[in-house]
Amino acid sequence: MSTVSIISEVETPQGKRKQKSYTNINPNATNKQLSDFAVRMNTLTDNRYGTTYKIEKTNVDTESGDTRPVPTLEIWNADKTEVITTANGQSGQAVVVFIKYTGDGQLFTNVDKPSTTINMSAPDQGYIATFLNIPGGLTAGTDVVFTFMTPETDNYKAAETQFTVHITA
Amino acid sequence: MDIIKMETNLSLLAGFADADDRTISIENPRADITEQQIRDIEPYAAPVLIGDKYGAAFTRFKTAKIVIKTKKYLDLT
């Protein structure tokens, strides 16, 4: 099922503010139909406020000829390991990462034993802070490959992106 | 000093073939919107909007109203 939204952007002193106003959009609507509708919505707004409407699509059906957005992943603060204690009292070596991502999917690495998969679900780009347990020991020089994968569904092909972190200490 | 803010929205009540309704809210509408201008949008809304429950087809905008809200923030300093 496609997620398609009508998004309004309003200029404010703090910058552009987005507001989602409608989410049930025909997944079979073409880009031109979506664009035409957004243009007509804009004719109803007062230009003095800088409000504009646009259609944002995610997980677009590839068979209709539209392009599915490629998931993105950025990770930083992940080049060092440290011993942490979790809220439930477990202690171990971990990589603490801050992640910026788009789309829905799973995040996993090549070094987790047993493999740790984090399910991510966010309609909008966002930031999360999390950590990955590395119980097998992780030494300087190790490359940790983070893979962010959006799974295949009835309508969409799987897509993935990777980010490699070189552990320095 | 108290602060007063005003918000203006155009609420369009969209009707669907399964008798369900859904409201679309448009921020900062023009003050001089006419019924005809809203009717002119309907052909473009038809291929895009679908109903909430069964994906029913859009039929027409049933009502349109401009809502003006005034909020007063009291100074508590």
Coordinates of N, CA and C in Angstrom, one line a residue:
Chain A
M1 N 0.8 -1.2 0.0 CA 0.0 0.0 0.0 C 0.9 1.2 0.0
S2 N 0.7 2.1 -0.9 CA 1.4 3.3 -1.0 C 1.0 4.2 0.1
T3 N 1.9 5.0 0.6 CA 1.6 6.1 1.5 C 1.8 7.4 0.8
V4 N 0.8 8.1 0.5 CA 0.8 9.3 -0.2 C 0.1 10.4 0.6
S5 N 0.7 11.5 0.7 CA 0.1 12.5 1.5 C 0.1 13.9 0.8
I6 N -0.9 14.7 1.2 CA -0.9 16.1 0.8 C -0.2 16.8 1.9
I7 N 0.9 17.5 1.6 CA 1.7 18.2 2.5 C 1.6 19.7 2.3
S8 N 1.3 20.5 3.3 CA 1.4 21.9 3.1 C 2.6 22.4 3.8
E9 N 3.2 23.4 3.2 CA 4.4 24.1 3.8 C 4.0 25.5 4.0
V10 N 4.3 26.0 5.2 CA 3.9 27.3 5.6 C 5.2 28.0 6.0
E11 N 5.5 29.2 5.5 CA 6.6 30.0 5.9 C 6.3 30.6 7.3
T12 N 7.2 30.4 8.2 CA 7.1 31.0 9.5 C 8.5 31.7 9.8
P13 N 8.5 32.5 10.8 CA 9.8 33.1 11.2 C 10.9 32.1 11.5
Q14 N 10.4 30.9 11.9 CA 11.4 29.8 12.3 C 11.8 29.0 11.1
G15 N 11.2 29.3 9.9 CA 11.5 28.4 8.7 C 10.2 27.8 8.2
K16 N 10.3 26.9 7.3 CA 9.1 26.2 6.7 C 8.6 25.2 7.7
R17 N 7.3 25.2 7.9 CA 6.7 24.2 8.7 C 5.8 23.3 7.9
K18 N 5.9 22.0 8.0 CA 5.1 21.1 7.2 C 3.9 20.7 8.0
Q19 N 2.8 20.5 7.3 CA 1.6 19.9 7.9 C 0.9 18.9 7.0
K20 N 0.7 17.8 7.5 CA 0.0 16.8 6.7 C -1.5 16.9 6.8
S21 N -2.2 17.1 5.7 CA -3.6 17.4 5.8 C -4.5 16.2 5.3
Y22 N -3.9 15.3 4.5 CA -4.8 14.2 4.0 C -3.9 13.1 3.7
T23 N -4.2 11.9 4.0 CA -3.3 10.7 3.8 C -3.9 9.7 2.9
N24 N -5.2 9.6 2.7 CA -5.8 8.6 1.9 C -5.8 9.0 0.4
I25 N -4.8 8.7 -0.3 CA -4.7 9.1 -1.7 C -4.7 7.8 -2.5
N26 N -5.3 7.9 -3.6 CA -5.4 6.7 -4.6 C -4.0 6.3 -5.0
P27 N -3.5 5.1 -4.6 CA -2.1 4.7 -5.0 C -1.9 4.6 -6.5
N28 N -3.0 4.5 -7.2 CA -2.9 4.4 -8.7 C -2.9 5.8 -9.4
A29 N -3.0 6.8 -8.7 CA -3.0 8.2 -9.3 C -1.6 8.4 -9.8
T30 N -1.6 9.0 -11.0 CA -0.3 9.3 -11.6 C 0.3 10.5 -11.0
N31 N 1.6 10.7 -11.3 CA 2.3 11.9 -10.8 C 1.6 13.2 -11.3
K32 N 1.2 13.1 -12.6 CA 0.5 14.3 -13.1 C -0.8 14.6 -12.4
Q33 N -1.6 13.6 -12.2 CA -2.8 13.8 -11.5 C -2.6 14.3 -10.1
L34 N -1.6 13.8 -9.4 CA -1.3 14.4 -8.0 C -0.8 15.8 -8.1
S35 N 0.0 16.1 -9.1 CA 0.5 17.5 -9.3 C -0.6 18.4 -9.6
D36 N -1.5 18.0 -10.5 CA -2.6 18.9 -10.9 C -3.5 19.2 -9.8
F37 N -3.7 18.2 -8.9 CA -4.6 18.4 -7.8 C -3.9 19.4 -6.8
A38 N -2.6 19.2 -6.6 CA -1.9 20.1 -5.7 C -1.9 21.6 -6.2
V39 N -1.8 21.7 -7.5 CA -1.8 23.1 -8.1 C -3.2 23.7 -7.8
R40 N -4.3 22.9 -8.0 CA -5.6 23.5 -7.7 C -5.8 23.8 -6.3
M41 N -5.2 23.0 -5.4 CA -5.3 23.4 -3.9 C -4.6 24.7 -3.7
N42 N -3.5 24.9 -4.4 CA -2.8 26.2 -4.1 C -3.6 27.4 -4.6
T43 N -4.5 27.2 -5.5 CA -5.3 28.4 -5.9 C -6.2 28.9 -4.8
L44 N -6.5 28.1 -3.8 CA -7.4 28.4 -2.7 C -6.6 29.1 -1.6
T45 N -5.3 29.2 -1.6 CA -4.6 29.7 -0.5 C -4.2 31.2 -0.7
D46 N -4.0 31.8 0.4 CA -3.6 33.2 0.3 C -2.1 33.3 0.2
N47 N -1.6 33.8 -0.9 CA -0.1 33.8 -1.2 C 0.7 34.6 -0.2
R48 N 0.0 35.5 0.5 CA 0.8 36.3 1.5 C 1.4 35.5 2.6
Y49 N 0.8 34.3 2.9 CA 1.3 33.5 4.0 C 2.3 32.4 3.5
G50 N 2.6 32.4 2.2 CA 3.6 31.5 1.7 C 3.2 30.0 1.8
T51 N 1.9 29.7 1.9 CA 1.5 28.4 2.0 C 1.5 27.7 0.6
T52 N 2.1 26.6 0.5 CA 2.1 25.8 -0.7 C 1.7 24.4 -0.4
Y53 N 1.0 23.8 -1.4 CA 0.7 22.4 -1.2 C 1.4 21.5 -2.2
K54 N 1.8 20.4 -1.8 CA 2.5 19.5 -2.7 C 2.1 18.0 -2.2
I55 N 2.3 17.1 -3.1 CA 2.0 15.7 -2.9 C 3.4 15.0 -2.6
E56 N 3.4 14.3 -1.5 CA 4.6 13.5 -1.2 C 4.3 12.1 -1.3
K57 N 5.1 11.3 -2.0 CA 4.9 9.9 -2.1 C 6.0 9.1 -1.6
T58 N 5.7 8.0 -0.9 CA 6.7 7.1 -0.5 C 6.3 5.7 -0.8
N59 N 7.3 4.8 -1.0 CA 7.0 3.4 -1.3 C 6.1 3.3 -2.6
V60 N 6.5 4.0 -3.6 CA 5.6 4.1 -4.8 C 5.7 2.8 -5.5
D61 N 4.5 2.4 -6.1 CA 4.4 1.2 -6.9 C 5.3 1.2 -8.1
T62 N 6.3 0.3 -8.2 CA 7.2 0.4 -9.3 C 6.6 0.0 -10.6
E63 N 5.5 -0.8 -10.5 CA 4.9 -1.3 -11.8 C 4.1 -0.1 -12.5
S64 N 3.8 0.9 -11.7 CA 3.1 2.0 -12.4 C 4.1 3.0 -13.1
G65 N 5.4 2.7 -13.0 CA 6.4 3.5 -13.6 C 7.0 4.6 -12.8
D66 N 6.4 4.7 -11.5 CA 7.0 5.7 -10.6 C 8.3 5.1 -10.0
T67 N 9.1 5.9 -9.5 CA 10.3 5.5 -8.9 C 10.2 5.5 -7.4
R68 N 10.6 4.4 -6.8 CA 10.5 4.3 -5.3 C 11.7 5.1 -4.8
P69 N 11.5 5.9 -3.8 CA 12.7 6.6 -3.2 C 13.7 5.6 -2.6
V70 N 14.9 5.8 -2.8 CA 16.0 5.0 -2.3 C 16.1 5.3 -0.8
P71 N 16.1 4.3 0.1 CA 16.3 4.6 1.5 C 17.6 5.2 1.7
T72 N 17.7 6.1 2.7 CA 19.0 6.7 3.0 C 19.4 6.4 4.4
L73 N 20.7 6.4 4.7 CA 21.1 6.1 6.0 C 22.4 6.8 6.3
E74 N 22.5 7.5 7.3 CA 23.7 8.2 7.8 C 23.9 7.8 9.2
I75 N 25.2 7.5 9.5 CA 25.5 7.2 10.9 C 26.7 7.9 11.3
W76 N 26.7 8.4 12.5 CA 27.9 9.1 13.0 C 28.1 8.8 14.5
N77 N 29.2 9.2 15.0 CA 29.5 8.9 16.4 C 29.6 7.4 16.6
A78 N 30.1 6.6 15.6 CA 30.1 5.2 15.7 C 31.5 4.6 15.5
D79 N 32.5 5.4 15.7 CA 33.8 4.9 15.4 C 34.5 4.4 16.7
K80 N 33.9 4.4 17.8 CA 34.5 3.9 19.0 C 33.5 3.0 19.7
T81 N 34.1 2.0 20.4 CA 33.2 1.1 21.2 C 33.4 1.5 22.7
E82 N 32.4 1.2 23.4 CA 32.4 1.5 24.9 C 31.6 0.4 25.6
V83 N 31.8 0.3 26.8 CA 31.0 -0.6 27.6 C 29.8 0.1 28.2
I84 N 28.7 -0.4 28.0 CA 27.5 0.3 28.5 C 26.6 -0.7 29.3
T85 N 25.7 -0.2 30.1 CA 24.8 -1.0 30.8 C 23.4 -0.6 30.4
T86 N 22.6 -1.5 30.0 CA 21.3 -1.2 29.5 C 20.3 -1.0 30.6
A87 N 19.1 -0.6 30.3 CA 18.1 -0.3 31.3 C 17.7 -1.5 32.1
N88 N 17.9 -2.7 31.4 CA 17.5 -3.9 32.2 C 18.7 -4.6 32.8
G89 N 19.8 -3.9 32.9 CA 20.9 -4.3 33.7 C 22.0 -5.1 32.9
Q90 N 21.8 -5.3 31.6 CA 22.8 -6.1 30.9 C 23.9 -5.1 30.5
S91 N 25.1 -5.7 30.6 CA 26.3 -4.8 30.4 C 27.1 -5.5 29.3
G92 N 27.7 -4.7 28.4 CA 28.5 -5.3 27.4 C 29.1 -4.2 26.5
Q93 N 30.0 -4.7 25.6 CA 30.6 -3.8 24.6 C 29.6 -3.4 23.5
A94 N 29.6 -2.1 23.2 CA 28.6 -1.7 22.2 C 29.2 -0.5 21.4
V95 N 28.5 -0.4 20.3 CA 28.8 0.8 19.5 C 27.5 1.7 19.7
V96 N 27.8 2.9 20.1 CA 26.6 3.9 20.2 C 26.6 4.7 19.0
V97 N 25.4 4.7 18.4 CA 25.3 5.3 17.1 C 24.1 6.3 17.1
F98 N 24.3 7.3 16.3 CA 23.2 8.2 16.0 C 22.8 8.0 14.5
I99 N 21.6 7.8 14.2 CA 21.2 7.4 12.9 C 20.2 8.4 12.3
K100 N 20.4 8.7 11.0 CA 19.4 9.5 10.3 C 19.0 8.6 9.1
Y101 N 17.7 8.5 9.0 CA 17.2 7.5 8.0 C 15.9 8.0 7.3
T102 N 15.6 7.4 6.2 CA 14.3 7.6 5.6 C 13.7 6.3 5.3
G103 N 12.4 6.2 5.2 CA 11.7 5.0 4.8 C 11.6 4.0 6.0
D104 N 10.9 2.9 5.7 CA 10.6 1.9 6.7 C 11.5 0.7 6.4
G105 N 12.0 0.0 7.4 CA 12.8 -1.1 7.1 C 13.5 -1.7 8.3
Q106 N 14.6 -2.5 8.1 CA 15.3 -3.0 9.2 C 16.8 -2.6 9.1
L107 N 17.4 -2.4 10.2 CA 18.8 -2.1 10.3 C 19.5 -3.2 10.9
F108 N 20.6 -3.7 10.3 CA 21.4 -4.7 10.9 C 22.9 -4.5 10.5
T109 N 23.8 -5.3 11.2 CA 25.2 -5.1 10.9 C 25.8 -6.5 10.6
N110 N 27.0 -6.4 10.1 CA 27.7 -7.7 9.8 C 28.5 -8.3 11.0
V111 N 28.5 -7.6 12.1 CA 29.3 -8.1 13.3 C 28.5 -8.5 14.5
D112 N 27.2 -8.4 14.4 CA 26.4 -8.7 15.6 C 26.3 -10.3 15.7
K113 N 26.6 -10.8 16.9 CA 26.5 -12.2 17.2 C 25.8 -12.3 18.5
P114 N 24.6 -12.8 18.7 CA 23.7 -13.1 17.5 C 23.2 -11.8 16.8
S115 N 22.8 -11.9 15.7 CA 22.4 -10.8 14.9 C 21.3 -10.0 15.6
T116 N 21.5 -8.7 15.6 CA 20.5 -7.8 16.1 C 19.9 -7.0 15.0
T117 N 18.6 -7.1 14.9 CA 17.9 -6.3 13.9 C 17.0 -5.3 14.5
I118 N 17.1 -4.1 14.1 CA 16.3 -3.0 14.6 C 15.2 -2.7 13.6
N119 N 14.0 -2.9 13.9 CA 12.9 -2.5 13.0 C 12.7 -1.0 13.1
M120 N 12.6 -0.4 11.9 CA 12.4 1.0 11.9 C 11.2 1.3 11.1
S121 N 10.4 2.2 11.6 CA 9.2 2.6 10.9 C 9.0 4.1 11.1
A122 N 9.1 4.8 10.0 CA 8.9 6.3 10.2 C 8.5 6.8 8.8
P123 N 7.3 7.5 8.8 CA 6.9 8.0 7.5 C 7.8 9.2 7.0
D124 N 8.4 9.8 8.0 CA 9.2 11.0 7.6 C 10.7 10.7 8.1
Q125 N 11.5 11.5 7.5 CA 12.9 11.4 7.9 C 13.0 11.8 9.4
G126 N 13.9 11.1 10.1 CA 14.0 11.4 11.5 C 15.4 11.0 12.0
Y127 N 15.6 11.3 13.3 CA 16.8 10.9 13.9 C 16.5 10.0 15.1
I128 N 17.3 9.0 15.3 CA 17.1 8.2 16.5 C 18.5 8.0 17.0
A129 N 18.6 7.7 18.3 CA 19.8 7.3 18.9 C 19.7 5.9 19.4
T130 N 20.6 5.1 19.2 CA 20.5 3.7 19.6 C 21.8 3.1 19.7
F131 N 21.9 1.8 20.1 CA 23.2 1.2 20.1 C 23.1 -0.3 19.7
L132 N 24.1 -0.8 19.2 CA 24.2 -2.2 18.8 C 25.1 -3.0 19.7
N133 N 24.6 -4.0 20.3 CA 25.5 -4.9 21.1 C 26.4 -5.7 20.3
I134 N 27.7 -5.6 20.7 CA 28.7 -6.4 20.0 C 29.3 -7.4 21.0
P135 N 28.6 -8.5 21.3 CA 29.1 -9.3 22.4 C 30.4 -10.1 22.0
G136 N 30.8 -10.2 20.8 CA 31.9 -11.0 20.4 C 33.3 -10.2 20.6
G137 N 33.2 -9.0 21.0 CA 34.4 -8.2 21.1 C 34.7 -7.6 19.8
L138 N 35.1 -6.3 19.9 CA 35.3 -5.5 18.7 C 36.6 -4.7 18.8
T139 N 37.5 -4.9 17.9 CA 38.8 -4.3 18.1 C 39.0 -3.2 17.0
A140 N 40.0 -2.4 17.3 CA 40.4 -1.4 16.4 C 40.7 -2.0 15.0
G141 N 40.3 -1.3 14.0 CA 40.6 -1.8 12.6 C 39.4 -2.6 12.0
T142 N 38.4 -2.9 12.9 CA 37.3 -3.6 12.3 C 36.4 -2.7 11.5
D143 N 35.9 -3.2 10.4 CA 34.9 -2.5 9.7 C 33.5 -3.0 10.0
V144 N 32.6 -2.1 10.5 CA 31.2 -2.5 10.8 C 30.4 -2.0 9.6
V145 N 29.7 -2.9 9.0 CA 28.8 -2.5 7.8 C 27.4 -2.5 8.3
F146 N 26.8 -1.3 8.4 CA 25.4 -1.2 8.7 C 24.6 -1.2 7.4
T147 N 23.6 -2.1 7.4 CA 22.7 -2.2 6.3 C 21.3 -1.8 6.6
F148 N 20.8 -1.0 5.9 CA 19.4 -0.5 6.1 C 18.6 -1.1 4.9
M149 N 17.6 -2.0 5.2 CA 16.9 -2.6 4.1 C 15.4 -2.4 4.3
T150 N 14.8 -2.0 3.2 CA 13.3 -2.0 3.1 C 12.9 -3.2 2.4
P151 N 12.1 -4.0 3.0 CA 11.8 -5.4 2.5 C 10.8 -5.3 1.3
E152 N 10.8 -6.4 0.5 CA 9.9 -6.5 -0.6 C 8.5 -6.7 -0.1
T153 N 7.6 -6.1 -0.8 CA 6.2 -6.3 -0.5 C 5.5 -6.8 -1.8
D154 N 4.1 -6.8 -1.7 CA 3.4 -7.2 -2.9 C 3.7 -6.3 -4.1
N155 N 3.9 -5.0 -3.8 CA 4.0 -4.0 -4.8 C 5.4 -3.5 -5.1
Y156 N 6.2 -3.7 -4.1 CA 7.5 -3.0 -4.2 C 8.7 -4.0 -4.1
K157 N 9.7 -3.6 -4.8 CA 10.9 -4.4 -4.7 C 11.7 -4.0 -3.4
A158 N 12.5 -4.9 -2.9 CA 13.3 -4.6 -1.8 C 14.4 -3.6 -2.2
A159 N 14.8 -2.7 -1.3 CA 15.9 -1.8 -1.6 C 16.7 -1.7 -0.3
E160 N 18.0 -1.5 -0.5 CA 18.9 -1.4 0.7 C 20.0 -0.4 0.4
T161 N 20.5 0.1 1.5 CA 21.7 1.0 1.4 C 22.6 0.6 2.6
Q162 N 23.9 0.9 2.4 CA 24.8 0.5 3.4 C 25.7 1.6 3.8
F163 N 26.2 1.5 5.0 CA 27.1 2.6 5.6 C 28.2 1.8 6.4
T164 N 29.4 2.1 6.0 CA 30.5 1.3 6.7 C 31.2 2.3 7.7
V165 N 31.4 1.7 8.9 CA 32.1 2.5 9.9 C 33.4 1.7 10.3
H166 N 34.5 2.5 10.3 CA 35.8 1.9 10.6 C 36.1 2.2 12.1
I167 N 36.2 1.1 12.9 CA 36.4 1.3 14.3 C 37.9 1.6 14.5
T168 N 38.1 2.7 15.3 CA 39.4 3.2 15.4 C 39.9 3.0 16.9
A169 N 39.1 2.7 17.8 CA 39.5 2.5 19.2 C 38.5 1.7 19.9
Chain B
M1 N 3.0 40.4 28.9 CA 2.0 40.8 27.9 C 1.3 39.6 27.3
D2 N 0.0 39.6 27.2 CA -0.7 38.5 26.6 C -0.5 38.5 25.1
I3 N -0.5 37.4 24.5 CA -0.3 37.3 23.0 C -1.6 36.7 22.4
I4 N -2.1 37.3 21.4 CA -3.2 36.7 20.7 C -2.8 36.3 19.3
K5 N -3.2 35.1 18.9 CA -2.8 34.5 17.6 C -4.1 34.1 16.9
M6 N -4.2 34.3 15.6 CA -5.3 33.9 14.8 C -4.9 32.9 13.8
E7 N -5.7 31.9 13.6 CA -5.5 30.9 12.6 C -6.7 30.8 11.7
T8 N -6.5 30.7 10.4 CA -7.6 30.6 9.5 C -7.5 29.3 8.7
N9 N -8.5 28.5 8.6 CA -8.5 27.3 7.8 C -9.7 27.2 7.0
L10 N -9.6 26.6 5.8 CA -10.7 26.2 5.0 C -10.9 24.7 5.1
S11 N -12.1 24.3 5.6 CA -12.4 22.9 5.8 C -13.3 22.4 4.7
L12 N -12.8 21.5 3.9 CA -13.6 21.0 2.8 C -14.0 19.6 3.2
L13 N -15.3 19.3 3.2 CA -15.9 18.0 3.6 C -16.0 17.2 2.3
A14 N -15.1 16.2 2.1 CA -15.2 15.4 0.9 C -16.1 14.2 1.1
G15 N -17.0 14.0 0.1 CA -17.9 12.8 0.2 C -17.4 11.7 -0.8
F16 N -17.7 10.5 -0.4 CA -17.2 9.3 -1.1 C -18.4 8.4 -1.5
A17 N -18.2 7.5 -2.4 CA -19.3 6.7 -2.9 C -19.8 5.7 -1.9
D18 N -19.1 5.4 -0.8 CA -19.6 4.5 0.2 C -20.3 5.3 1.3
A19 N -20.6 6.6 1.1 CA -21.3 7.5 2.0 C -20.4 7.9 3.1
D20 N -19.1 7.6 3.1 CA -18.2 8.1 4.1 C -17.8 9.5 3.7
D21 N -17.4 10.3 4.8 CA -16.9 11.7 4.6 C -15.5 11.8 5.1
R22 N -14.8 12.8 4.6 CA -13.5 13.1 5.2 C -13.2 14.5 5.0
T23 N -12.6 15.2 6.0 CA -12.3 16.6 5.9 C -10.9 16.9 5.5
I24 N -10.8 17.8 4.5 CA -9.5 18.3 4.1 C -9.3 19.7 4.7
S25 N -8.3 20.0 5.3 CA -8.1 21.3 5.9 C -7.0 22.1 5.2
I26 N -7.3 23.3 4.8 CA -6.3 24.1 4.0 C -6.0 25.3 4.8
E27 N -4.8 25.5 5.2 CA -4.3 26.6 6.0 C -4.3 27.9 5.1
N28 N -4.6 29.0 5.8 CA -4.5 30.3 5.2 C -5.2 30.4 3.9
P29 N -6.5 30.2 3.8 CA -7.2 30.3 2.5 C -7.4 31.7 2.1
R30 N -7.6 32.0 0.9 CA -8.0 33.3 0.4 C -9.4 33.6 1.0
A31 N -9.6 34.9 1.2 CA -10.9 35.3 1.8 C -12.0 35.4 0.7
D32 N -11.7 35.4 -0.6 CA -12.7 35.6 -1.6 C -13.0 34.3 -2.4
I33 N -12.8 33.1 -1.7 CA -13.1 31.9 -2.4 C -14.6 31.8 -2.8
T34 N -14.9 31.3 -4.0 CA -16.3 31.2 -4.4 C -16.6 29.7 -4.5
E35 N -17.9 29.4 -4.6 CA -18.3 28.0 -4.7 C -17.8 27.5 -6.0
Q36 N -17.8 28.3 -7.1 CA -17.4 27.8 -8.4 C -15.9 27.3 -8.4
Q37 N -15.1 28.1 -7.6 CA -13.7 27.7 -7.6 C -13.5 26.4 -6.9
I38 N -14.3 26.1 -5.9 CA -14.2 24.8 -5.3 C -14.7 23.7 -6.2
R39 N -15.8 24.0 -6.9 CA -16.4 23.0 -7.9 C -15.3 22.7 -9.0
D40 N -14.6 23.7 -9.3 CA -13.6 23.5 -10.4 C -12.5 22.6 -10.0
I41 N -12.3 22.4 -8.7 CA -11.3 21.5 -8.2 C -11.7 20.0 -8.2
E42 N -13.0 19.8 -8.2 CA -13.5 18.4 -8.1 C -13.1 17.5 -9.1
P43 N -13.0 17.9 -10.4 CA -12.5 16.9 -11.4 C -11.1 16.5 -11.2
Y44 N -10.3 17.4 -10.5 CA -8.9 17.0 -10.2 C -8.8 16.2 -9.0
A45 N -9.8 16.4 -8.1 CA -9.7 15.6 -6.8 C -10.2 14.1 -7.1
A46 N -11.0 13.9 -8.1 CA -11.6 12.6 -8.3 C -10.6 11.5 -8.5
P47 N -9.6 11.7 -9.3 CA -8.6 10.6 -9.5 C -7.6 10.4 -8.3
V48 N -7.7 11.4 -7.4 CA -6.6 11.4 -6.3 C -7.2 10.9 -4.9
L49 N -8.3 11.5 -4.5 CA -8.8 11.2 -3.2 C -9.6 9.9 -3.2
I50 N -9.4 9.1 -2.2 CA -10.2 7.9 -2.0 C -10.7 7.8 -0.5
G51 N -11.7 7.1 -0.3 CA -12.4 7.0 1.0 C -11.5 6.3 2.0
D52 N -11.9 6.5 3.3 CA -11.1 6.0 4.4 C -11.2 4.5 4.6
K53 N -12.4 4.0 4.4 CA -12.7 2.6 4.8 C -12.4 1.6 3.7
Y54 N -13.0 1.8 2.5 CA -12.9 0.8 1.4 C -12.2 1.4 0.2
G55 N -11.6 2.5 0.3 CA -11.0 3.1 -0.9 C -12.1 3.6 -1.9
A56 N -13.2 4.0 -1.4 CA -14.3 4.4 -2.3 C -14.0 5.6 -3.1
A57 N -14.6 5.8 -4.3 CA -14.3 6.9 -5.1 C -14.9 8.2 -4.5
F58 N -14.1 9.3 -4.8 CA -14.6 10.6 -4.4 C -15.8 11.0 -5.2
T59 N -16.8 11.7 -4.6 CA -17.9 12.1 -5.4 C -18.0 13.6 -5.5
R60 N -17.9 14.3 -4.4 CA -18.0 15.8 -4.5 C -17.6 16.4 -3.1
F61 N -17.3 17.7 -3.1 CA -17.2 18.4 -1.9 C -18.6 18.8 -1.4
K62 N -18.9 18.3 -0.2 CA -20.3 18.5 0.3 C -20.4 19.8 1.0
T63 N -19.4 20.2 1.8 CA -19.5 21.5 2.4 C -18.1 22.2 2.4
A64 N -18.1 23.5 2.5 CA -16.8 24.2 2.6 C -17.1 25.3 3.6
K65 N -16.2 25.4 4.6 CA -16.4 26.5 5.6 C -15.0 27.0 6.0
I66 N -14.9 28.3 6.2 CA -13.7 28.9 6.6 C -13.8 29.1 8.2
V67 N -12.8 28.5 8.8 CA -12.8 28.5 10.3 C -11.7 29.4 10.8
I68 N -12.1 30.4 11.6 CA -11.1 31.3 12.2 C -11.0 31.1 13.7
K69 N -9.9 30.7 14.1 CA -9.6 30.5 15.5 C -8.8 31.6 16.1
T70 N -9.2 32.0 17.3 CA -8.4 33.0 18.0 C -7.9 32.4 19.3
K71 N -6.6 32.4 19.5 CA -6.0 31.9 20.7 C -5.4 33.0 21.5
K72 N -5.6 33.0 22.7 CA -5.0 34.0 23.6 C -4.1 33.4 24.6
Y73 N -2.8 33.7 24.5 CA -1.8 33.1 25.4 C -1.6 34.1 26.6
L74 N -2.0 33.7 27.8 CA -1.9 34.6 28.9 C -0.4 34.7 29.4
D75 N 0.0 35.9 29.7 CA 1.3 36.1 30.2 C 1.4 35.7 31.7
L76 N 2.2 34.6 31.9 CA 2.3 34.1 33.3 C 3.6 34.4 33.9
T77 N 4.4 35.3 33.3 CA 5.7 35.6 33.8 C 5.6 36.5 35.0

